[in-house]
C-alpha cells in the first residue's frame, strides 16, 4: 500500500521539492502521493492510492532529478552557488511509480511536462466517444476534468476513424460497461484482483482492441462490484441502479451509516427532487463516504444497492387498529391511547422486543419505558455476548489498517465476507501486511485464503475449539470434555494458540455460523476467556468483536437490551408485547403461534410484516433515512446518521413514538431531538458518558485525500465532512479487570437417520430491507441448502435439484448446493431466506 | 476430476511437473494447447476446467485466450493456413503469393472454406524470412512450417490434406 | 576440443555434419565446458570469464552478459535462467537455426549460465510457432537427462539442474523480457514496470537471468577457450562474432556469422550476393522492423556492424536483422507495413503505444493508398514524436523508428503519394 504512513516518527523522513514546494515525507512515498498530500496536482488515471502503482496510462509524467554525487567520494556535487547539483532524467518519468528520496526535485509544470500531458490526453481522446452530454460520469469525470485543465481544445484525429465498440455491455446484473469509454487503466480489474480477490473481470485481446470481459457465472460475480464504478476514471462502468438516473451536480449529499451489518460503513446518500415521486426528494444512489478507520472508501453491494425500501410503496403510512378481526386505519391519538392503557394494565408483564437495526436513541427510549413498567426489554437476536464485548471489546483507537505482523486475529464461527464484508476486506489486508489470521470454522470460507491456520471443528463445537486454544496456552484449566482435549492436542490448534498468545495484539471476532443462542453465549465466553488469559484486553487493537446480525446490535446491548433465552415462552406468557423493527412471526411459525397467544401485540414498523399482520395495533415509523440518530458498530464506534429525505407527513421516529407512549404513562422521555436523547444516554450509560452529537460530528484529515476535487485521484467516494464517530472505551480499558468464567459447553444431539440443520448467513438474503431493491433481485440467494457432495450422493440428490426439507415442523421445497469443505451429516440452511431456522435442529431431506 | 484431466491425465501431470507446485498457473498455456486439440478452438467448458485445475478464475483463462493469437475461441478451418505477409516476406513477393493462393482456393483472407477444411490467414513474421514465400499450418494437433513455396507447391500440399479429410 | 572454422562459433553445424546429434556433439568435445565448470569451477568464476570475454546480449539491447549475471540477488532464492527464444522481430531467424541445428551448444550455454547463478531450473521460452522445434528440443532434453548431463547431483556433485521448454502462443511482445516472464507465469504478456529488473525480481518474483538464445550459445566456447580467445573476434567494445539474419531484396538471404564490425557491404554484397535484378540498394534496416531506415549510401555500406558504429549512421545494431530495401520499394508502403506490425503487436498496456500506433496506422494507411494529404505526413511525424520516450516498454519507441526516419530521410516517397491539391484532411471534430 502506498499510504502515507501516519506514524511519521517511526519512518525515515526525506525532503523533496515539487515545483517550489519543499516537503518532508516518509522515504519511499510515491511522488504523486507526496504532491497530493499538500494539494498539488500531478494528474493520474491508472494510479489509485489504494492500489499498487502500475505506471500504464502515462498521465503522470513529470521531470524528476536527484542530487549528483561524486562517483569516488559519493559526496554531493555542488553548483557554483553552493546548492546541490541536480541531475534530471533525460526522459519524463512516471510520478506514480517513482519514490521520493532525499533531495529529489520534481518539476510538474515545465513545458515538456505540460506538453506530455496534452499529448497523453490527446491519445486517450482519439479512442474516446466524447459523449459527455449523455454520460453518467459527466460532472465527476476525471477524464473530462483533466481534459479541461490540461487538454487541447481541438482534435486532430478524424472522428470517423475511431474504433467503435459495444456501448451497453451488461457485465452482470449490477454493472454495465461502455467499451468505447474505457481507457484501459485497469483500475477495475486491479481492484477485483488486488483488493477483493475476486478475479471475475479481466482484459481480453490486446493493443487497441484490449477490452474488459467477464467469464464468471453469473457475470461479474462479486459482492464488491459497485466500487469499480467509483474508481473508474471515465463513464465506462456504471451501475444498473443509477445509470441514466441523474447528473451529479443536481443531487444533494447527506451523510449516513449503513445498518445492514455490524461494520457501520460510512455512506453518502445522493438525493434529488423528482417529478416521478411527485416533486419529493428521493434517494438516487448510495456512495461510500471515507472513514479510514471503518470502511476506508469502499462499501459492499448490499450497502450500495439495498436502499430502495425507503421509497417502497409498501411502506406503512398511518396507525392501524384491529377492529372485528381486521386492521383498520386509526388516528395517532386513538392508537396511542389504546396502547397506553393496555401497557399500563400489563405492567411488569409487558415484553418489549426490539430489532438491532434501531438507533441507540430508539433503543434507549424503549428500554426506559420498559424499565418504568418493570417489564423485560428484549433484543431480537440469536447471538449472545454483547455484554462481554462492552467489557472486553476492542480498545479505543483500534483500526484494522494499523494491524500488521504484531497482531493476531482469530475469526471463529463466522463466514466473514457474508456476515460483515468490510471486516473481511480489512482483515485480508491486515494479513497482507503480515497480521496472523486464524480462521476457525467447520467449512471453508473466503477468509481461509488469508489465514496462516485454518482450524476445523464440528458444528456445535465452536466454544470447545476456543477452549482448546485456551488450554493449549494455559493447561491449568478445569476438566474439559474429551473432544476439547483432543482438539487441544491438534498440531494446527497448538500452533494457532501459540500465534495468538505470543502476538503483541490479538483481536477475536465471533460470528453466528451454526450457533444457537446458548452456543453463542458459550462461544463468546470462551473467546473472552482466551483474551483474558493471554492478556489481550484493554488496549487498542486488542479485544473482542461480535459479528452481529444487525447494524446496531451492539448498541442494543449497550442500551441494556438482552436476547431472551426462551423467546417463545416470554411471548406466550406476556400480557402485552411491544415489538419494534423485528419480524419473529416471519422467521418462525413457532413465534407466530406464540404471538397469537399473546394478549395484546403492538408492532412499530416500516411495512406490513408477518408480525404486523398479527398485531392489535400497528404504529408506522420513519425509516433511518428520514431522520437522525446514532448506531454503535461492532468495533463500538458510535456514529451519526443524518436525514436524507423527508418522511411522509404522518410518521414519527421510533424513539418519538415510544416517548409519546411513555409520556402518557407518566414517564418524560425526549420525543423530538435525538441529540437530547443522546444527552440522557450519556447520563445513564457509563460508556457513553462523554458522548455528544457535536463530538460525533468531528472530522480530521484522512489519507488518501478523497473528495470532489480529487475524483481523478481517489474516485467518487465522498469526503467525510460530517463525522468520523467516536470509538468507546470498553470497561477493560477503564480499569475493569475481568476474570475467566468457565461455562458448560452445550452439545447438540441427533437421532437416527437425521441430518443436523445449522443456520448460516448469506449476505444477499431475502431480508425485509433488501427485497424492495429491484436491481438486486437476481443477485439474491434463492431458498437453498448446502450438503456435502457425498451426503448428497447417499441421498440421491443432484447439484441444483429441488428437494423437500423438513425441519421445525415445516416442509419446504429448496434448491441444493454442494460444499465439499463442510462436515458430513450436516445441512447448511441460510437464515432469512424464508426457511424457518433459528438454532441448529434435526432435519430430513426428501428427494422430489 | 474434469473431462480434460480424465482424457490427458499423464500429459497434464507431466506439464504441471515443470513448474513449482504453488505456481501451477504457469501451465495455463500448455493446457490450452491440449484443450484446443479437440476442435481447433477452446470452448467455454475447457476454460472452466482449466481454471479449476489451476485454481484460477475462468475469466483469467479467457483473458489468455483473447491475448494470444494462436488460441481461438471460435471454430475455423481444420487447417489454418497462415501465410507470413510481414515486411521481409513481402519484399520477396509474399503479397502476390497470398493473393494468388486465395484466388486458387476460392477463400478470402480471414475466411474459412465452405467445406470447413481450411481457412487462410495473413500473419506477422514467423522467423523464416529467408525462405519466403512461406506459410505455417495450424491444425488441430500441431503447427508446421512450409517454406520456399510457390503457389503450385502450396496448392499441392493443401490438396493432399483435402483429399485425406474427404476420405475420412 | 571443439572445432572452430574461421569465425564460425555459433553456426558450427555448417562445418560439422550432424552436430545436432548428441554423440557428434560429444565427440566434438561437447559438454566438456559444463562438466569442467560443475566439477572444477566456482560459479562466480564462470561469470567472471564471461564478463572478461566482453560478450554482449544478442537479443537487441547489447547489455554485457557477465555483468547481468553478477547482478543476481544472492539473498533471495531460488534463482532461474530463462532463455529467450521468442524470436519474433521481423527479419530475425537466427535463434531458430541455432536451436534446430546446433541445439546442444545452446543447451550447454543455458546450463553454464544456470550453474553460474546456481539456478536449478532453467526454462526455454519459445514462440508458439516453434512448435515442432520445441518438441524436438524436448526429446533432446530427455536424452541429456538419460546421459547424466541434466538431473540430480550432476557428475557426483551437489549441483542439480532441470531444463524445460515453454511455448508461447503468438505475441511479439513476449520477447520483451518482463512480458515474457508474465507470460511464463500464465498471465497476459504485458511488460512489467522496471525497476525492479529480472536479476532481482524475475520469474515467480525470484532472481532471474533472461538471455537470448544466441547470447547463450556463445558461452560454452568462451568457457572452453577463454575470454582472450573470444576477444580475437570483433572490436574492443563489441567483441565476438554475430549471426546476421539477412533478408529482403538480396540474392542470397540467410544467416551469416561474421565477426562484429564487419561492414554492411561485406554482408550484403560479398555474402548476400547483392541485389537481385541489378537494382540499386536504397535503404537498410539493421535491426528488423524496429529499426530506423538507414540511407544506403557508401558511408553507410562501409560502416562496421558493431553496437557503436551503427549508431553513427542513425541506426541501431539491435538483433542484427538486416533487411535490405532496393530502389523499387516505396518507403511510405514500407512504413505502413511496419506500423501495421506494431499495431497488431502492441500489448495495449500503456496509452501512447496503444492509441498512438492505432492512430499512426490510419495515417500510414491513408498515405499509402493515396488518399492522404501533406498535413497527414506532418501529423504522422508529430504523432510518432509524441509516442517517443513516453511508453512503458521499448515497443512503443520501436514503432516510431521507421516512421520518423522514413519521413525524414525519404521525404520524396511520401510527397509523391499525397496530392498537393487535396484539401487538408485534418479537421476539427464536429
Ligand atoms: C518489444 C521487444 C521485443 C523483444 N523481442 C526479443 C526477442 O524476440 N528475443 C530476444 O532475445 N530478445 C528480445 N527482446 C529483448 C529482451 O527484452 C531482452 O533484452 C533480452 O532477451 C535479453 O537477452 P540478452 O541480454 O541476451 O540480449 C525484445 C525487447 C523488446 C522491447
Ligand atoms: S509500449 Fe506498447 S507494448 Fe510496450 S507496454 Fe506500452 S502498449 Fe505494451
Ligand atoms: S502512469 Fe502514472 S498514473 Fe497512470
PDB file of C-alpha atoms in Angstrom, chain B:
ATOM      1  CA  UNK B   1     -11.689 -34.860 -11.981  1.00  0.00           C
ATOM      2  CA  UNK B   2     -12.568 -32.846 -15.048  1.00  0.00           C
ATOM      3  CA  UNK B   3     -13.112 -34.328 -18.501  1.00  0.00           C
ATOM      4  CA  UNK B   4      -9.902 -32.759 -19.757  1.00  0.00           C
ATOM      5  CA  UNK B   5      -7.965 -34.276 -16.904  1.00  0.00           C
ATOM      6  CA  UNK B   6      -9.606 -37.628 -17.485  1.00  0.00           C
ATOM      7  CA  UNK B   7      -8.505 -37.751 -21.060  1.00  0.00           C
ATOM      8  CA  UNK B   8      -4.986 -36.397 -20.757  1.00  0.00           C
ATOM      9  CA  UNK B   9      -4.045 -37.322 -17.241  1.00  0.00           C
ATOM     10  CA  UNK B  10      -0.452 -38.272 -17.864  1.00  0.00           C
ATOM     11  CA  UNK B  11       0.289 -35.369 -20.122  1.00  0.00           C
ATOM     12  CA  UNK B  12      -1.206 -32.856 -17.721  1.00  0.00           C
ATOM     13  CA  UNK B  13       0.745 -34.318 -14.844  1.00  0.00           C
ATOM     14  CA  UNK B  14       3.898 -34.041 -16.883  1.00  0.00           C
ATOM     15  CA  UNK B  15       3.163 -30.391 -17.685  1.00  0.00           C
ATOM     16  CA  UNK B  16       2.363 -29.487 -14.091  1.00  0.00           C
ATOM     17  CA  UNK B  17       5.633 -31.045 -13.012  1.00  0.00           C
ATOM     18  CA  UNK B  18       7.526 -28.405 -14.964  1.00  0.00           C
ATOM     19  CA  UNK B  19       6.530 -25.637 -12.599  1.00  0.00           C
ATOM     20  CA  UNK B  20       6.858 -25.093  -8.852  1.00  0.00           C
ATOM     21  CA  UNK B  21       3.827 -26.540  -7.053  1.00  0.00           C
ATOM     22  CA  UNK B  22       2.478 -23.162  -5.960  1.00  0.00           C
ATOM     23  CA  UNK B  23       2.969 -21.669  -9.436  1.00  0.00           C
ATOM     24  CA  UNK B  24       0.842 -24.092 -11.374  1.00  0.00           C
ATOM     25  CA  UNK B  25      -0.879 -21.200 -13.093  1.00  0.00           C
ATOM     26  CA  UNK B  26       2.121 -21.286 -15.455  1.00  0.00           C
ATOM     27  CA  UNK B  27       0.571 -24.368 -17.002  1.00  0.00           C
ATOM     28  CA  UNK B  28      -2.343 -22.436 -18.414  1.00  0.00           C
ATOM     29  CA  UNK B  29      -0.801 -22.005 -21.880  1.00  0.00           C
ATOM     30  CA  UNK B  30       0.253 -25.639 -22.353  1.00  0.00           C
ATOM     31  CA  UNK B  31      -3.158 -26.787 -21.109  1.00  0.00           C
ATOM     32  CA  UNK B  32      -4.907 -24.526 -23.576  1.00  0.00           C
ATOM     33  CA  UNK B  33      -2.966 -26.210 -26.372  1.00  0.00           C
ATOM     34  CA  UNK B  34      -4.241 -29.563 -25.141  1.00  0.00           C
ATOM     35  CA  UNK B  35      -7.809 -28.286 -24.962  1.00  0.00           C
ATOM     36  CA  UNK B  36      -7.548 -26.845 -28.437  1.00  0.00           C
ATOM     37  CA  UNK B  37      -6.575 -30.181 -29.926  1.00  0.00           C
ATOM     38  CA  UNK B  38     -10.115 -31.454 -29.773  1.00  0.00           C
ATOM     39  CA  UNK B  39     -11.832 -28.992 -32.068  1.00  0.00           C
ATOM     40  CA  UNK B  40      -9.216 -26.450 -33.037  1.00  0.00           C
ATOM     41  CA  UNK B  41     -10.569 -23.946 -30.574  1.00  0.00           C
ATOM     42  CA  UNK B  42     -11.119 -23.576 -26.863  1.00  0.00           C
ATOM     43  CA  UNK B  43     -14.642 -23.972 -25.548  1.00  0.00           C
ATOM     44  CA  UNK B  44     -16.066 -22.261 -22.502  1.00  0.00           C
ATOM     45  CA  UNK B  45     -16.202 -25.651 -20.798  1.00  0.00           C
ATOM     46  CA  UNK B  46     -12.464 -26.110 -21.441  1.00  0.00           C
ATOM     47  CA  UNK B  47     -11.785 -22.745 -19.869  1.00  0.00           C
ATOM     48  CA  UNK B  48     -13.830 -23.699 -16.842  1.00  0.00           C
ATOM     49  CA  UNK B  49     -11.963 -26.939 -16.411  1.00  0.00           C
ATOM     50  CA  UNK B  50      -8.557 -25.392 -16.859  1.00  0.00           C
ATOM     51  CA  UNK B  51      -9.478 -22.700 -14.356  1.00  0.00           C
ATOM     52  CA  UNK B  52     -10.496 -25.320 -11.849  1.00  0.00           C
ATOM     53  CA  UNK B  53      -7.379 -27.386 -12.431  1.00  0.00           C
ATOM     54  CA  UNK B  54      -5.111 -24.417 -11.854  1.00  0.00           C
ATOM     55  CA  UNK B  55      -7.172 -22.698  -9.150  1.00  0.00           C
ATOM     56  CA  UNK B  56      -7.610 -19.522 -11.150  1.00  0.00           C
ATOM     57  CA  UNK B  57     -10.766 -17.891 -12.433  1.00  0.00           C
ATOM     58  CA  UNK B  58     -12.407 -18.662 -15.753  1.00  0.00           C
ATOM     59  CA  UNK B  59     -12.059 -15.008 -16.631  1.00  0.00           C
ATOM     60  CA  UNK B  60      -8.311 -15.249 -16.230  1.00  0.00           C
ATOM     61  CA  UNK B  61      -8.191 -18.212 -18.591  1.00  0.00           C
ATOM     62  CA  UNK B  62     -10.409 -16.411 -21.089  1.00  0.00           C
ATOM     63  CA  UNK B  63      -8.110 -13.372 -20.947  1.00  0.00           C
ATOM     64  CA  UNK B  64      -5.203 -15.543 -22.023  1.00  0.00           C
ATOM     65  CA  UNK B  65      -7.177 -16.983 -24.910  1.00  0.00           C
ATOM     66  CA  UNK B  66      -8.028 -13.462 -26.015  1.00  0.00           C
ATOM     67  CA  UNK B  67      -4.489 -12.117 -25.830  1.00  0.00           C
ATOM     68  CA  UNK B  68      -2.541 -14.746 -27.749  1.00  0.00           C
ATOM     69  CA  UNK B  69      -3.152 -15.214 -31.449  1.00  0.00           C
ATOM     70  CA  UNK B  70      -2.571 -18.967 -31.543  1.00  0.00           C
ATOM     71  CA  UNK B  71      -5.582 -19.630 -29.337  1.00  0.00           C
ATOM     72  CA  UNK B  72      -9.015 -19.440 -30.837  1.00  0.00           C
ATOM     73  CA  UNK B  73     -12.385 -19.218 -29.201  1.00  0.00           C
ATOM     74  CA  UNK B  74     -14.319 -19.954 -32.364  1.00  0.00           C
ATOM     75  CA  UNK B  75     -14.032 -22.728 -34.848  1.00  0.00           C
ATOM     76  CA  UNK B  76     -12.142 -22.089 -38.069  1.00  0.00           C
ATOM     77  CA  UNK B  77     -10.796 -24.306 -40.806  1.00  0.00           C
ATOM     78  CA  UNK B  78      -9.415 -27.634 -39.759  1.00  0.00           C
ATOM     79  CA  UNK B  79      -6.200 -26.403 -41.297  1.00  0.00           C
ATOM     80  CA  UNK B  80      -5.460 -22.777 -40.637  1.00  0.00           C
ATOM     81  CA  UNK B  81      -3.098 -21.721 -43.397  1.00  0.00           C
ATOM     82  CA  UNK B  82      -1.180 -18.791 -42.000  1.00  0.00           C
ATOM     83  CA  UNK B  83       0.819 -17.007 -44.660  1.00  0.00           C
ATOM     84  CA  UNK B  84       3.509 -14.645 -43.466  1.00  0.00           C
ATOM     85  CA  UNK B  85       2.997 -11.338 -45.181  1.00  0.00           C
ATOM     86  CA  UNK B  86       5.182  -9.244 -42.941  1.00  0.00           C
ATOM     87  CA  UNK B  87       7.789  -6.845 -44.300  1.00  0.00           C
ATOM     88  CA  UNK B  88      10.717  -9.205 -45.068  1.00  0.00           C
ATOM     89  CA  UNK B  89       8.472 -11.774 -46.735  1.00  0.00           C
ATOM     90  CA  UNK B  90       6.537  -9.053 -48.533  1.00  0.00           C
ATOM     91  CA  UNK B  91       9.790  -7.771 -50.022  1.00  0.00           C
ATOM     92  CA  UNK B  92      10.156 -11.235 -51.529  1.00  0.00           C
ATOM     93  CA  UNK B  93       6.715 -11.417 -53.029  1.00  0.00           C
ATOM     94  CA  UNK B  94       4.562 -12.927 -50.299  1.00  0.00           C
ATOM     95  CA  UNK B  95       1.794 -10.437 -51.036  1.00  0.00           C
ATOM     96  CA  UNK B  96       1.324 -11.762 -54.513  1.00  0.00           C
ATOM     97  CA  UNK B  97       1.704 -15.325 -53.298  1.00  0.00           C
ATOM     98  CA  UNK B  98      -1.081 -14.814 -50.786  1.00  0.00           C
ATOM     99  CA  UNK B  99      -3.348 -13.192 -53.318  1.00  0.00           C
ATOM    100  CA  UNK B 100      -2.917 -15.947 -55.865  1.00  0.00           C
ATOM    101  CA  UNK B 101      -3.263 -18.666 -53.297  1.00  0.00           C
ATOM    102  CA  UNK B 102      -6.576 -17.217 -52.158  1.00  0.00           C
ATOM    103  CA  UNK B 103      -7.763 -16.897 -55.710  1.00  0.00           C
ATOM    104  CA  UNK B 104      -6.937 -20.523 -56.402  1.00  0.00           C
ATOM    105  CA  UNK B 105      -8.518 -21.769 -53.215  1.00  0.00           C
ATOM    106  CA  UNK B 106     -11.544 -19.560 -53.568  1.00  0.00           C
ATOM    107  CA  UNK B 107     -11.138 -18.435 -49.956  1.00  0.00           C
ATOM    108  CA  UNK B 108     -10.548 -14.855 -48.845  1.00  0.00           C
ATOM    109  CA  UNK B 109      -8.022 -13.870 -46.207  1.00  0.00           C
ATOM    110  CA  UNK B 110      -9.623 -14.360 -42.808  1.00  0.00           C
ATOM    111  CA  UNK B 111     -12.247 -16.734 -44.132  1.00  0.00           C
ATOM    112  CA  UNK B 112     -12.922 -20.438 -43.987  1.00  0.00           C
ATOM    113  CA  UNK B 113     -13.672 -22.663 -46.974  1.00  0.00           C
ATOM    114  CA  UNK B 114     -17.240 -23.864 -47.284  1.00  0.00           C
ATOM    115  CA  UNK B 115     -16.223 -27.461 -46.511  1.00  0.00           C
ATOM    116  CA  UNK B 116     -14.705 -26.207 -43.261  1.00  0.00           C
ATOM    117  CA  UNK B 117     -11.364 -27.804 -44.091  1.00  0.00           C
ATOM    118  CA  UNK B 118      -9.241 -24.714 -44.412  1.00  0.00           C
ATOM    119  CA  UNK B 119      -9.027 -21.082 -43.578  1.00  0.00           C
ATOM    120  CA  UNK B 120      -6.464 -18.620 -44.828  1.00  0.00           C
ATOM    121  CA  UNK B 121      -4.933 -16.005 -42.565  1.00  0.00           C
ATOM    122  CA  UNK B 122      -2.215 -13.412 -43.091  1.00  0.00           C
ATOM    123  CA  UNK B 123       0.163 -13.371 -40.161  1.00  0.00           C
ATOM    124  CA  UNK B 124       3.170 -11.477 -38.883  1.00  0.00           C
ATOM    125  CA  UNK B 125       6.788 -12.587 -39.183  1.00  0.00           C
ATOM    126  CA  UNK B 126       7.400 -16.279 -38.482  1.00  0.00           C
ATOM    127  CA  UNK B 127      11.199 -16.224 -38.377  1.00  0.00           C
ATOM    128  CA  UNK B 128      11.583 -17.721 -41.824  1.00  0.00           C
ATOM    129  CA  UNK B 129      12.247 -14.528 -43.781  1.00  0.00           C
ATOM    130  CA  UNK B 130      14.989 -16.037 -45.902  1.00  0.00           C
ATOM    131  CA  UNK B 131      12.670 -18.760 -47.153  1.00  0.00           C
ATOM    132  CA  UNK B 132       9.782 -16.602 -48.372  1.00  0.00           C
ATOM    133  CA  UNK B 133       7.163 -17.112 -49.545  1.00  0.00           C
ATOM    134  CA  UNK B 134       6.209 -19.371 -46.691  1.00  0.00           C
ATOM    135  CA  UNK B 135       3.292 -20.308 -44.507  1.00  0.00           C
ATOM    136  CA  UNK B 136       2.629 -22.274 -41.409  1.00  0.00           C
ATOM    137  CA  UNK B 137      -0.301 -24.546 -40.833  1.00  0.00           C
ATOM    138  CA  UNK B 138      -2.031 -24.683 -37.542  1.00  0.00           C
ATOM    139  CA  UNK B 139      -4.038 -27.866 -37.475  1.00  0.00           C
ATOM    140  CA  UNK B 140      -5.933 -29.220 -34.504  1.00  0.00           C
ATOM    141  CA  UNK B 141      -2.907 -31.082 -33.322  1.00  0.00           C
ATOM    142  CA  UNK B 142       0.160 -29.085 -34.256  1.00  0.00           C
ATOM    143  CA  UNK B 143       1.879 -26.316 -36.162  1.00  0.00           C
ATOM    144  CA  UNK B 144       4.210 -26.935 -39.070  1.00  0.00           C
ATOM    145  CA  UNK B 145       6.239 -24.728 -41.394  1.00  0.00           C
ATOM    146  CA  UNK B 146       6.170 -24.813 -45.207  1.00  0.00           C
ATOM    147  CA  UNK B 147       8.971 -22.750 -46.667  1.00  0.00           C
ATOM    148  CA  UNK B 148      10.257 -21.672 -50.072  1.00  0.00           C
ATOM    149  CA  UNK B 149       6.801 -22.078 -51.524  1.00  0.00           C
ATOM    150  CA  UNK B 150       5.292 -21.424 -54.889  1.00  0.00           C
ATOM    151  CA  UNK B 151       1.574 -21.208 -55.373  1.00  0.00           C
ATOM    152  CA  UNK B 152       1.719 -24.602 -57.092  1.00  0.00           C
ATOM    153  CA  UNK B 153       3.615 -26.337 -54.321  1.00  0.00           C
ATOM    154  CA  UNK B 154       1.306 -24.862 -51.736  1.00  0.00           C
ATOM    155  CA  UNK B 155      -1.782 -25.963 -53.632  1.00  0.00           C
ATOM    156  CA  UNK B 156      -0.389 -29.478 -53.956  1.00  0.00           C
ATOM    157  CA  UNK B 157       0.127 -29.781 -50.206  1.00  0.00           C
ATOM    158  CA  UNK B 158      -3.268 -28.344 -49.467  1.00  0.00           C
ATOM    159  CA  UNK B 159      -4.997 -30.656 -51.930  1.00  0.00           C
ATOM    160  CA  UNK B 160      -3.340 -33.607 -50.228  1.00  0.00           C
ATOM    161  CA  UNK B 161      -4.957 -32.609 -46.890  1.00  0.00           C
ATOM    162  CA  UNK B 162      -8.238 -32.034 -48.559  1.00  0.00           C
ATOM    163  CA  UNK B 163      -8.162 -35.474 -50.042  1.00  0.00           C
ATOM    164  CA  UNK B 164      -7.239 -37.008 -46.674  1.00  0.00           C
ATOM    165  CA  UNK B 165     -10.093 -35.199 -44.991  1.00  0.00           C
ATOM    166  CA  UNK B 166     -12.701 -36.146 -47.561  1.00  0.00           C
ATOM    167  CA  UNK B 167     -11.514 -39.767 -47.379  1.00  0.00           C
ATOM    168  CA  UNK B 168     -12.255 -39.844 -43.679  1.00  0.00           C
TER     169      UNK B 168
END
